[in-house]
Amino acid sequence: MRHAGSSPTSFHVPGHHNGEALLHALHTIDPNDSLEIGKQLSAVMRLDLTELSSTDDLHHPEGAILAAQRLAAQCYGAEETCFLIGGSTSGNLGMILAVCDPGDIIIVQRNVHKSVINGMKLAGAKAIFLTPHIDSSTGISTIPSLEQVKLALRQYPQAKAVFLTNPNYYGMSVKLDAYVEACHEQNKPLLIDEAHGAHYGMHPDLPNSAIQAGADGVVQSTHKTLPALTMGAMLHMQGQLLDRRRVREALAMVQSSSPSFPIMASLDISRAIVDKLGGNLFHTAIEAVHSFRIWVKESKMIFTVGETELHPDKKTDPLRLILTVPSGKLTGFELHRELEKRGCWAEMSDPLYTVLVIGPHVCAEGAISRLKDALTDIHHAYASAECRQLERQEQMESKDPNEGISEPVSFARVKKQTSRSVPLHEALHHPSAEMIIPYPPGIPLLYPGERFTDRHLADIRRLSDAGARFQGAEDSTMDIVAILIEEKC
Ligand SMILES: Cc1ncc(COP(=O)(O)O)c(C=O)c1O
């Protein structure tokens, strides 16, 4: 801000030169300067700088960026925080590259964001996949049980780390303290993708954060739940188990050497807001959502707000609403579209649920009131529609936690392997050539290279008979599957 306010003349990149080059070019096209895009972009471009003596360098911070990262670490209770300008995606890549060399084993839950899979590919790591727990009330998958994590740690003492995602996209989380203890007993770092929980731990009604629970490396998308620009995220670290030098090196590899200053400034201002307002930032929104939930219950419309399992170790984010129509008059996708038609734009949907992210700015009279109007209107349009049986996530868990622990699955980069198509029953013991993901529940049953077992074949048949679709597979009915041809040594 100080630099931008000093009337600087730019003889450096970026090429918009404090927005002046853009305005000049647009003025040449339209001398009346009526192009709104110029006004909007050039305001931000005044802050879009490069590494100058008056700014700093994200990859070697010594000035304002170092100070901002230190303040963020203090705010979140971490020992060190790195600003990320490539989203939680870059943080997940960085954490995995920091702990895994080629061939190393890492214990990972099966339902992870693709950045975690890509991190393992870049590192050439081997994954021990753990099957997530399915919440019995909603049918939504959360994280693997503590028992399974402990078993996997015992079976694979050479594992470099445990990597879990908490909370999930639906705002459902588990208290991580016991997971931290289990990992630390074995001297393993616990790495957490907390992309959806940058606001956790900041209000008594919000779940505790992973850093508060003692996790070693935690990635948060500040841009998802705090007022930061898209791609703005943070990686918090504490303790001795995660090599922070390696994390910094990995982040420098996967992130641009020209980091965005507006994104970094938005991370700093988000932190400053949290420091200034604390829990008050969320108070009104949490109360507004609370009365909205009561309104949904009392208004006896076709909707319900998803309630998750009651368990002392589980907590849901009050600022994430999962709406559903239990009669099946509308799927989650259809409700999502109907809300959009009425100007309410939800975050995402699945066959059953529509997920809404509630910002700290909402109050009963503003966005929530508009949402109520939209829902009332949708209710009147669909109250007499036909009821349908909606697909719920199938239980993938087994009573035996051993069954949910995969063999090591290699993500090493290999020469392109050839594959062939075979009837499902012939695939037994062969490595899959494709990712097999039944929808619902959308959790990969097999990653490429993972061998088909009797259990996989039975699960595929059961899910297929129950009407699951297998997107992306060669044959979506799963009568035929692709297996890798293994070279004989
Ligand atoms: C669980 C999870 N992790 C990581 C990411 C990646 O986050 P970002 O968009 O900040 O890169 C996402 C994105 O939606 C996510 O849902």
Short mmCIF file of C-alpha atoms and ligand atoms in Angstrom, two decimals:
data_model
loop_
_atom_site.label_atom_id
_atom_site.label_comp_id
_atom_site.label_asym_id
_atom_site.label_seq_id
_atom_site.Cartn_x
_atom_site.Cartn_y
_atom_site.Cartn_z
CA MET A 1 0.00 0.00 0.00
CA ARG A 2 2.86 2.36 0.86
CA HIS A 3 4.58 1.65 -2.45
CA ALA A 4 1.36 2.09 -4.44
CA GLY A 5 0.71 5.37 -2.64
CA SER A 6 4.14 6.83 -3.48
CA SER A 7 3.22 7.69 -7.14
CA PRO A 8 5.78 5.21 -8.48
CA THR A 9 6.73 5.12 -12.16
CA SER A 10 7.14 1.53 -13.21
CA PHE A 11 10.10 0.42 -15.32
CA HIS A 12 9.62 -3.20 -14.24
CA VAL A 13 7.30 -6.14 -14.75
CA PRO A 14 4.35 -6.85 -14.64
CA GLY A 15 3.59 -5.49 -18.09
CA HIS A 16 0.50 -3.57 -17.03
CA HIS A 17 2.87 -1.14 -15.21
CA ASN A 18 0.67 -0.36 -12.21
CA GLY A 19 -2.38 -0.66 -14.50
CA GLU A 20 -1.27 2.28 -16.67
CA ALA A 21 -0.36 0.17 -19.71
CA LEU A 22 -3.76 -1.51 -19.61
CA LEU A 23 -5.64 1.80 -19.34
CA HIS A 24 -3.52 3.26 -22.15
CA ALA A 25 -4.32 0.33 -24.47
CA LEU A 26 -8.03 0.40 -23.62
CA HIS A 27 -8.13 4.18 -24.16
CA THR A 28 -6.68 3.63 -27.66
CA ILE A 29 -9.54 1.23 -28.39
CA ASP A 30 -12.24 3.34 -26.73
CA PRO A 31 -11.28 7.01 -26.14
CA ASN A 32 -14.44 7.46 -24.01
CA ASP A 33 -12.94 5.10 -21.43
CA SER A 34 -16.23 3.31 -21.08
CA LEU A 35 -14.66 -0.13 -20.67
CA GLU A 36 -15.53 -1.12 -17.13
CA ILE A 37 -12.94 -3.92 -17.09
CA GLY A 38 -10.14 -1.33 -17.23
CA LYS A 39 -11.44 0.50 -14.16
CA GLN A 40 -11.92 -2.66 -12.15
CA LEU A 41 -8.63 -4.35 -13.05
CA SER A 42 -6.41 -1.26 -12.86
CA ALA A 43 -7.47 -0.64 -9.24
CA VAL A 44 -6.06 -4.05 -8.27
CA MET A 45 -3.06 -3.68 -10.59
CA ARG A 46 -1.75 -0.80 -8.48
CA LEU A 47 -1.01 -3.45 -5.86
CA ASP A 48 0.19 -6.06 -8.35
CA LEU A 49 3.93 -5.55 -8.01
CA THR A 50 7.09 -7.54 -8.30
CA GLU A 51 10.12 -8.11 -6.04
CA LEU A 52 11.36 -4.54 -5.44
CA SER A 53 13.48 -3.14 -2.65
CA SER A 54 10.28 -1.68 -1.19
CA THR A 55 8.35 -4.97 -1.42
CA ASP A 56 9.83 -8.41 -0.60
CA ASP A 57 10.35 -11.89 -2.08
CA LEU A 58 8.05 -14.74 -1.05
CA HIS A 59 10.77 -17.30 -1.71
CA HIS A 60 13.39 -15.43 0.38
CA PRO A 61 11.29 -13.27 2.69
CA GLU A 62 13.16 -10.68 4.71
CA GLY A 63 10.80 -7.70 4.93
CA ALA A 64 7.03 -7.21 4.76
CA ILE A 65 6.31 -10.79 3.67
CA LEU A 66 8.39 -12.28 6.47
CA ALA A 67 6.61 -10.03 8.97
CA ALA A 68 3.20 -10.95 7.53
CA GLN A 69 3.97 -14.70 7.67
CA ARG A 70 5.17 -14.39 11.28
CA LEU A 71 1.98 -12.57 12.25
CA ALA A 72 -0.04 -15.32 10.54
CA ALA A 73 1.86 -18.02 12.45
CA GLN A 74 1.12 -16.18 15.70
CA CYS A 75 -2.54 -15.79 14.82
CA TYR A 76 -2.96 -19.51 14.03
CA GLY A 77 -0.73 -20.78 16.85
CA ALA A 78 1.83 -22.28 14.45
CA GLU A 79 5.61 -22.08 14.73
CA GLU A 80 5.96 -21.13 11.07
CA THR A 81 3.51 -20.17 8.32
CA CYS A 82 4.16 -19.99 4.60
CA PHE A 83 1.88 -17.93 2.37
CA LEU A 84 0.69 -19.90 -0.65
CA ILE A 85 -0.24 -18.23 -3.92
CA GLY A 86 -1.24 -21.50 -5.61
CA GLY A 87 -4.04 -22.49 -3.23
CA SER A 88 -4.07 -25.48 -0.93
CA THR A 89 -3.11 -27.37 -4.07
CA SER A 90 0.46 -26.02 -3.83
CA GLY A 91 0.54 -26.66 -0.07
CA ASN A 92 -0.47 -30.29 -0.49
CA LEU A 93 2.14 -30.76 -3.23
CA GLY A 94 4.76 -29.08 -1.02
CA MET A 95 4.03 -31.19 2.07
CA ILE A 96 4.16 -34.48 0.17
CA LEU A 97 7.33 -33.55 -1.73
CA ALA A 98 8.91 -32.58 1.59
CA VAL A 99 8.29 -35.96 3.24
CA CYS A 100 8.55 -38.43 0.35
CA ASP A 101 11.49 -39.41 -1.84
CA PRO A 102 10.89 -41.81 -4.75
CA GLY A 103 9.62 -45.17 -3.49
CA ASP A 104 8.76 -43.88 0.00
CA ILE A 105 5.51 -44.94 1.61
CA ILE A 106 2.89 -42.51 2.86
CA ILE A 107 -0.39 -43.42 4.59
CA VAL A 108 -3.23 -41.53 2.93
CA GLN A 109 -7.00 -41.66 3.12
CA ARG A 110 -8.60 -42.88 -0.09
CA ASN A 111 -10.88 -39.89 -0.68
CA VAL A 112 -8.39 -37.09 -1.15
CA HIS A 113 -8.25 -34.01 -3.34
CA LYS A 114 -6.46 -34.61 -6.64
CA SER A 115 -3.55 -32.42 -5.51
CA VAL A 116 -2.63 -35.16 -3.01
CA ILE A 117 -2.56 -37.78 -5.77
CA ASN A 118 -0.53 -35.38 -7.94
CA GLY A 119 1.85 -34.78 -5.03
CA MET A 120 2.47 -38.52 -4.77
CA LYS A 121 3.02 -38.69 -8.53
CA LEU A 122 5.56 -35.87 -8.42
CA ALA A 123 7.34 -37.48 -5.47
CA GLY A 124 7.15 -41.00 -6.97
CA ALA A 125 5.75 -42.14 -3.62
CA LYS A 126 3.79 -45.26 -2.71
CA ALA A 127 0.41 -44.82 -1.03
CA ILE A 128 -1.18 -46.99 1.61
CA PHE A 129 -4.81 -46.02 1.13
CA LEU A 130 -7.23 -46.10 4.06
CA THR A 131 -10.99 -46.36 3.59
CA PRO A 132 -12.84 -43.39 5.06
CA HIS A 133 -15.56 -43.67 7.66
CA ILE A 134 -19.09 -43.07 6.36
CA ASP A 135 -21.22 -40.82 8.57
CA SER A 136 -24.29 -42.90 9.39
CA SER A 137 -26.75 -39.99 9.44
CA THR A 138 -25.84 -38.39 6.12
CA GLY A 139 -24.04 -41.18 4.26
CA ILE A 140 -21.12 -38.79 3.63
CA SER A 141 -17.52 -39.98 3.96
CA THR A 142 -15.25 -38.36 6.53
CA ILE A 143 -11.79 -39.62 7.56
CA PRO A 144 -10.56 -43.16 8.33
CA SER A 145 -11.07 -44.41 11.88
CA LEU A 146 -8.32 -43.94 14.45
CA GLU A 147 -8.10 -47.72 14.77
CA GLN A 148 -7.32 -48.04 11.05
CA VAL A 149 -4.64 -45.34 11.17
CA LYS A 150 -2.99 -47.09 14.13
CA LEU A 151 -3.11 -50.45 12.34
CA ALA A 152 -1.61 -48.98 9.17
CA LEU A 153 1.19 -47.36 11.19
CA ARG A 154 1.93 -50.73 12.79
CA GLN A 155 1.86 -52.56 9.44
CA TYR A 156 4.00 -49.95 7.67
CA PRO A 157 6.55 -48.65 10.21
CA GLN A 158 8.62 -47.33 7.28
CA ALA A 159 5.82 -44.87 6.31
CA LYS A 160 7.06 -41.29 6.14
CA ALA A 161 3.84 -39.60 7.25
CA VAL A 162 0.08 -39.86 7.62
CA PHE A 163 -1.95 -37.55 5.40
CA LEU A 164 -5.64 -36.88 6.20
CA THR A 165 -8.29 -34.45 5.00
CA ASN A 166 -10.27 -32.79 7.77
CA PRO A 167 -12.89 -31.30 7.43
CA ASN A 168 -14.51 -32.68 4.30
CA TYR A 169 -16.25 -30.54 1.69
CA TYR A 170 -19.48 -30.74 3.71
CA GLY A 171 -17.89 -29.13 6.78
CA MET A 172 -17.78 -32.37 8.78
CA SER A 173 -14.73 -32.84 10.95
CA VAL A 174 -13.30 -35.09 13.59
CA LYS A 175 -11.26 -34.06 16.65
CA LEU A 176 -7.71 -34.83 15.61
CA ASP A 177 -5.97 -34.96 19.00
CA ALA A 178 -5.94 -38.77 19.21
CA TYR A 179 -4.71 -39.05 15.60
CA VAL A 180 -1.85 -36.68 16.43
CA GLU A 181 -0.98 -38.81 19.46
CA ALA A 182 -1.04 -42.03 17.42
CA CYS A 183 1.29 -40.56 14.77
CA HIS A 184 3.66 -38.97 17.26
CA GLU A 185 3.95 -42.21 19.23
CA GLN A 186 5.48 -43.64 16.04
CA ASN A 187 7.52 -40.49 15.33
CA LYS A 188 5.53 -39.76 12.17
CA PRO A 189 4.30 -36.35 11.12
CA LEU A 190 0.55 -35.91 10.70
CA LEU A 191 -0.19 -33.77 7.65
CA ILE A 192 -3.66 -32.31 7.33
CA ASP A 193 -5.47 -30.90 4.32
CA GLU A 194 -7.67 -28.38 6.16
CA ALA A 195 -8.54 -26.55 2.94
CA HIS A 196 -12.10 -25.92 4.15
CA GLY A 197 -11.16 -24.90 7.69
CA ALA A 198 -9.14 -21.65 7.55
CA HIS A 199 -11.64 -20.19 10.05
CA TYR A 200 -11.51 -23.16 12.47
CA GLY A 201 -10.68 -22.50 16.08
CA MET A 202 -11.67 -18.84 15.89
CA HIS A 203 -15.07 -19.00 17.59
CA PRO A 204 -16.34 -21.33 20.34
CA ASP A 205 -18.98 -22.73 17.96
CA LEU A 206 -16.41 -23.60 15.28
CA PRO A 207 -14.44 -26.86 15.42
CA ASN A 208 -10.85 -26.71 16.68
CA SER A 209 -8.17 -26.33 14.05
CA ALA A 210 -5.67 -29.06 13.16
CA ILE A 211 -2.81 -26.88 14.44
CA GLN A 212 -4.59 -26.59 17.80
CA ALA A 213 -4.84 -30.40 17.85
CA GLY A 214 -1.06 -30.63 17.36
CA ALA A 215 -0.78 -31.63 13.67
CA ASP A 216 2.67 -31.04 12.14
CA GLY A 217 1.77 -29.61 8.74
CA VAL A 218 -1.60 -28.03 7.94
CA VAL A 219 -2.79 -26.53 4.69
CA GLN A 220 -5.72 -24.10 4.63
CA SER A 221 -7.43 -22.36 1.72
CA THR A 222 -7.77 -18.89 3.23
CA HIS A 223 -9.67 -17.97 0.07
CA LYS A 224 -12.43 -20.49 0.80
CA THR A 225 -13.71 -19.29 4.17
CA LEU A 226 -11.93 -16.00 4.92
CA PRO A 227 -11.94 -12.84 2.78
CA ALA A 228 -8.80 -13.64 0.72
CA LEU A 229 -8.43 -13.65 -3.06
CA THR A 230 -8.81 -16.94 -4.91
CA MET A 231 -5.60 -19.03 -4.70
CA GLY A 232 -4.64 -17.41 -1.39
CA ALA A 233 -3.82 -20.16 1.13
CA MET A 234 -1.48 -20.87 4.02
CA LEU A 235 0.69 -23.74 5.19
CA HIS A 236 1.20 -23.85 8.96
CA MET A 237 3.91 -25.92 10.60
CA GLN A 238 5.02 -26.86 14.11
CA GLY A 239 7.25 -29.41 15.84
CA GLN A 240 10.37 -31.21 14.70
CA LEU A 241 8.87 -34.06 12.65
CA LEU A 242 8.33 -32.11 9.46
CA ASP A 243 11.50 -30.82 7.80
CA ARG A 244 10.57 -27.17 7.19
CA ARG A 245 13.56 -26.48 4.98
CA ARG A 246 12.38 -29.22 2.64
CA VAL A 247 8.87 -27.78 2.69
CA ARG A 248 10.18 -24.34 1.69
CA GLU A 249 12.29 -25.87 -1.08
CA ALA A 250 9.32 -27.85 -2.38
CA LEU A 251 7.06 -24.77 -2.33
CA ALA A 252 9.65 -22.84 -4.35
CA MET A 253 9.56 -25.67 -6.90
CA VAL A 254 5.79 -25.85 -7.32
CA GLN A 255 4.93 -22.15 -7.02
CA SER A 256 5.61 -19.31 -9.42
CA SER A 257 8.79 -17.27 -9.06
CA SER A 258 6.55 -14.22 -9.58
CA PRO A 259 4.07 -14.61 -6.72
CA SER A 260 0.95 -12.46 -6.82
CA PHE A 261 1.18 -9.48 -4.45
CA PRO A 262 -2.60 -8.87 -4.37
CA ILE A 263 -3.04 -12.49 -3.22
CA MET A 264 -0.38 -12.10 -0.54
CA ALA A 265 -1.87 -8.78 0.57
CA SER A 266 -5.29 -10.43 0.83
CA LEU A 267 -3.80 -13.16 3.03
CA ASP A 268 -2.29 -10.54 5.30
CA ILE A 269 -5.48 -8.48 5.53
CA SER A 270 -7.51 -11.65 6.28
CA ARG A 271 -5.12 -12.44 9.12
CA ALA A 272 -5.30 -8.85 10.37
CA ILE A 273 -9.11 -8.96 10.37
CA VAL A 274 -9.10 -12.18 12.39
CA ASP A 275 -6.60 -10.68 14.85
CA LYS A 276 -8.75 -7.57 15.23
CA LEU A 277 -12.20 -9.12 15.41
CA GLY A 278 -11.59 -12.68 16.65
CA GLY A 279 -14.82 -14.64 17.14
CA ASN A 280 -16.91 -11.50 16.56
CA LEU A 281 -16.18 -11.89 12.86
CA PHE A 282 -18.38 -14.98 12.77
CA HIS A 283 -20.87 -14.34 15.53
CA THR A 284 -23.70 -12.76 13.54
CA ALA A 285 -23.42 -15.30 10.72
CA ILE A 286 -23.45 -18.25 13.12
CA GLU A 287 -26.57 -16.87 14.80
CA ALA A 288 -28.24 -16.21 11.45
CA VAL A 289 -27.56 -19.79 10.33
CA HIS A 290 -28.84 -21.11 13.65
CA SER A 291 -32.18 -19.34 13.22
CA PHE A 292 -32.27 -20.43 9.57
CA ARG A 293 -32.00 -24.07 10.67
CA ILE A 294 -34.91 -23.57 13.07
CA TRP A 295 -36.89 -21.89 10.28
CA VAL A 296 -36.32 -24.88 7.96
CA LYS A 297 -37.49 -27.29 10.67
CA GLU A 298 -40.56 -25.28 11.65
CA SER A 299 -41.66 -24.29 8.17
CA LYS A 300 -42.26 -27.98 7.28
CA MET A 301 -41.21 -27.52 3.67
CA ILE A 302 -39.73 -30.21 1.43
CA PHE A 303 -36.16 -29.47 2.61
CA THR A 304 -34.10 -30.52 5.59
CA VAL A 305 -30.67 -29.34 6.68
CA GLY A 306 -28.35 -32.35 6.92
CA GLU A 307 -27.65 -33.35 10.51
CA THR A 308 -24.51 -35.38 11.05
CA GLU A 309 -23.79 -38.18 13.53
CA LEU A 310 -23.97 -37.12 17.16
CA HIS A 311 -20.59 -37.98 18.59
CA PRO A 312 -18.45 -36.10 21.13
CA ASP A 313 -15.39 -36.31 18.85
CA LYS A 314 -17.20 -35.04 15.75
CA LYS A 315 -18.16 -31.51 14.95
CA THR A 316 -19.71 -29.79 11.98
CA ASP A 317 -19.02 -26.33 10.67
CA PRO A 318 -22.03 -24.14 11.49
CA LEU A 319 -21.17 -22.03 8.45
CA ARG A 320 -21.70 -24.83 5.98
CA LEU A 321 -25.27 -25.76 5.16
CA ILE A 322 -26.08 -29.07 3.52
CA LEU A 323 -29.60 -28.93 2.17
CA THR A 324 -31.47 -31.99 0.99
CA VAL A 325 -34.98 -32.99 -0.11
CA PRO A 326 -35.53 -36.35 1.62
CA SER A 327 -38.62 -37.21 -0.46
CA GLY A 328 -36.46 -37.14 -3.60
CA LYS A 329 -38.70 -34.54 -5.24
CA LEU A 330 -35.43 -32.79 -6.11
CA THR A 331 -31.91 -34.18 -6.25
CA GLY A 332 -29.05 -32.14 -4.78
CA PHE A 333 -28.08 -31.15 -8.36
CA GLU A 334 -31.63 -30.05 -9.18
CA LEU A 335 -31.97 -27.98 -5.99
CA HIS A 336 -28.61 -26.36 -6.83
CA ARG A 337 -29.95 -25.30 -10.26
CA GLU A 338 -33.28 -24.10 -8.86
CA LEU A 339 -31.45 -21.93 -6.33
CA GLU A 340 -29.29 -20.46 -9.12
CA LYS A 341 -32.41 -19.56 -11.11
CA ARG A 342 -33.44 -17.51 -8.08
CA GLY A 343 -30.06 -15.76 -7.74
CA CYS A 344 -28.65 -17.93 -4.93
CA TRP A 345 -25.37 -19.53 -6.02
CA ALA A 346 -24.39 -22.60 -3.98
CA GLU A 347 -20.86 -24.03 -3.68
CA MET A 348 -21.53 -27.53 -4.99
CA SER A 349 -23.99 -30.41 -5.07
CA ASP A 350 -24.15 -34.19 -5.31
CA PRO A 351 -27.09 -36.54 -5.95
CA LEU A 352 -28.46 -35.86 -2.47
CA TYR A 353 -27.09 -32.63 -1.07
CA THR A 354 -26.62 -29.00 -2.05
CA VAL A 355 -23.77 -27.41 -0.13
CA LEU A 356 -23.81 -23.70 0.78
CA VAL A 357 -20.80 -21.85 2.17
CA ILE A 358 -21.96 -19.09 4.52
CA GLY A 359 -19.75 -16.01 4.68
CA PRO A 360 -19.11 -14.05 7.87
CA HIS A 361 -20.99 -11.11 6.30
CA VAL A 362 -24.41 -12.75 6.17
CA CYS A 363 -27.13 -11.76 8.56
CA ALA A 364 -30.74 -12.79 8.97
CA GLU A 365 -31.96 -9.83 6.89
CA GLY A 366 -29.48 -10.08 4.02
CA ALA A 367 -28.34 -13.21 2.18
CA ILE A 368 -30.25 -15.57 4.50
CA SER A 369 -33.49 -13.76 3.84
CA ARG A 370 -32.92 -14.11 0.08
CA LEU A 371 -32.19 -17.80 0.57
CA LYS A 372 -35.43 -18.26 2.51
CA ASP A 373 -37.41 -16.53 -0.27
CA ALA A 374 -35.79 -18.77 -2.88
CA LEU A 375 -36.50 -21.93 -0.87
CA THR A 376 -40.11 -20.92 -0.23
CA ASP A 377 -40.57 -20.39 -3.95
CA ILE A 378 -38.94 -23.75 -4.80
CA HIS A 379 -41.10 -25.45 -2.18
CA HIS A 380 -44.28 -24.15 -3.80
CA ALA A 381 -43.08 -25.25 -7.24
CA TYR A 382 -42.16 -28.79 -6.17
CA ALA A 383 -44.33 -29.66 -3.14
CA SER A 384 -46.64 -31.84 -5.24
CA ALA A 385 -43.87 -33.34 -7.43
CA GLU A 386 -43.33 -37.08 -7.55
CA CYS A 387 -41.33 -38.67 -4.71
CA ARG A 388 -38.20 -40.60 -5.73
CA GLN A 389 -35.74 -42.88 -3.99
CA LEU A 390 -32.44 -40.95 -4.10
CA GLU A 391 -29.12 -42.76 -4.17
CA ARG A 392 -27.34 -42.63 -0.85
CA GLN A 393 -23.68 -43.39 -0.42
CA GLU A 394 -23.10 -47.08 -0.09
CA GLN A 395 -21.40 -48.32 3.01
CA MET A 396 -17.82 -49.05 1.93
CA GLU A 397 -16.48 -49.71 5.37
CA SER A 398 -15.91 -53.17 6.59
CA LYS A 399 -16.16 -54.35 10.19
CA ASP A 400 -12.54 -55.50 9.88
CA PRO A 401 -10.32 -52.36 9.74
CA ASN A 402 -7.58 -54.47 8.09
CA GLU A 403 -9.70 -54.73 4.96
CA GLY A 404 -9.71 -50.97 4.52
CA ILE A 405 -5.90 -50.81 4.31
CA SER A 406 -4.57 -51.15 0.75
CA GLU A 407 -1.35 -52.73 -0.41
CA PRO A 408 1.30 -50.12 -1.34
CA VAL A 409 0.15 -48.39 -4.57
CA SER A 410 3.05 -46.96 -6.53
CA PHE A 411 2.79 -43.51 -8.09
CA ALA A 412 6.30 -43.79 -9.58
CA ARG A 413 6.56 -42.36 -13.06
CA VAL A 414 6.94 -45.31 -15.40
CA LYS A 415 7.19 -45.60 -19.14
CA LYS A 416 3.70 -45.63 -20.62
CA GLN A 417 2.38 -49.08 -19.81
CA THR A 418 0.19 -51.07 -22.15
CA SER A 419 -3.15 -52.35 -21.04
CA ARG A 420 -5.75 -54.80 -22.21
CA SER A 421 -9.46 -55.19 -21.64
CA VAL A 422 -10.76 -58.28 -19.84
CA PRO A 423 -14.09 -59.41 -18.33
CA LEU A 424 -14.29 -58.31 -14.70
CA HIS A 425 -13.75 -61.81 -13.22
CA GLU A 426 -10.47 -62.22 -15.14
CA ALA A 427 -9.04 -59.06 -13.58
CA LEU A 428 -8.47 -60.75 -10.21
CA HIS A 429 -4.86 -60.16 -8.93
CA HIS A 430 -4.02 -57.95 -11.97
CA PRO A 431 -3.16 -54.25 -11.59
CA SER A 432 -5.89 -51.92 -12.76
CA ALA A 433 -5.05 -49.67 -15.72
CA GLU A 434 -7.73 -47.14 -14.80
CA MET A 435 -9.09 -45.26 -11.85
CA ILE A 436 -12.33 -46.96 -10.80
CA ILE A 437 -14.67 -44.51 -9.08
CA PRO A 438 -18.27 -45.51 -8.37
CA TYR A 439 -20.78 -42.61 -8.14
CA PRO A 440 -22.12 -42.57 -5.50
CA PRO A 441 -20.08 -42.41 -3.30
CA GLY A 442 -17.35 -40.96 -5.58
CA ILE A 443 -14.49 -42.47 -3.58
CA PRO A 444 -11.92 -44.24 -5.77
CA LEU A 445 -12.21 -47.99 -5.26
CA LEU A 446 -9.00 -48.61 -7.22
CA TYR A 447 -6.22 -46.33 -8.39
CA PRO A 448 -4.19 -47.28 -11.51
CA GLY A 449 -1.61 -49.87 -10.49
CA GLU A 450 -3.67 -51.14 -7.56
CA ARG A 451 -4.43 -54.88 -7.86
CA PHE A 452 -7.96 -56.25 -8.08
CA THR A 453 -8.80 -58.41 -5.04
CA ASP A 454 -11.83 -60.64 -4.40
CA ARG A 455 -13.19 -57.81 -2.24
CA HIS A 456 -12.84 -55.29 -5.10
CA LEU A 457 -14.66 -57.59 -7.52
CA ALA A 458 -17.47 -58.14 -5.01
CA ASP A 459 -17.75 -54.40 -4.26
CA ILE A 460 -17.80 -53.50 -7.96
CA ARG A 461 -20.57 -56.06 -8.64
CA ARG A 462 -22.60 -54.95 -5.62
CA LEU A 463 -22.31 -51.25 -6.44
CA SER A 464 -23.02 -51.83 -10.12
CA ASP A 465 -26.15 -53.88 -9.25
CA ALA A 466 -27.23 -51.06 -6.93
CA GLY A 467 -27.09 -48.68 -9.91
CA ALA A 468 -23.77 -46.91 -9.29
CA ARG A 469 -22.15 -45.32 -12.36
CA PHE A 470 -18.41 -45.71 -12.93
CA GLN A 471 -17.37 -42.49 -14.60
CA GLY A 472 -14.16 -42.38 -16.59
CA ALA A 473 -13.85 -46.17 -16.82
CA GLU A 474 -13.54 -47.82 -20.22
CA ASP A 475 -16.87 -49.62 -19.66
CA SER A 476 -19.11 -47.72 -17.24
CA THR A 477 -21.09 -50.92 -16.51
CA MET A 478 -17.88 -52.62 -15.31
CA ASP A 479 -18.51 -55.86 -17.24
CA ILE A 480 -15.18 -55.16 -18.91
CA VAL A 481 -12.22 -53.54 -17.17
CA ALA A 482 -8.73 -52.48 -18.27
CA ILE A 483 -5.71 -54.11 -16.64
CA LEU A 484 -2.02 -53.30 -17.00
CA ILE A 485 0.14 -55.78 -18.90
CA GLU A 486 3.05 -56.56 -16.60
CA GLU A 487 6.47 -57.08 -18.13
CA LYS A 488 8.00 -60.42 -17.16
CA CYS A 489 11.49 -60.05 -15.68
C1 LIG B 1 -10.24 -30.99 0.34
C2 LIG B 1 -9.57 -30.06 -0.61
N1 LIG B 1 -8.24 -29.95 -0.60
C3 LIG B 1 -7.59 -29.13 -1.43
C4 LIG B 1 -8.27 -28.37 -2.34
C5 LIG B 1 -7.50 -27.46 -3.24
O1 LIG B 1 -7.64 -26.16 -2.76
P1 LIG B 1 -7.26 -24.87 -3.62
O2 LIG B 1 -8.42 -24.61 -4.51
O3 LIG B 1 -7.07 -23.81 -2.59
O4 LIG B 1 -6.03 -25.17 -4.37
C6 LIG B 1 -9.66 -28.44 -2.40
C7 LIG B 1 -10.40 -27.64 -3.38
O5 LIG B 1 -11.58 -27.62 -3.45
C8 LIG B 1 -10.33 -29.31 -1.51
O6 LIG B 1 -11.67 -29.43 -1.54
#
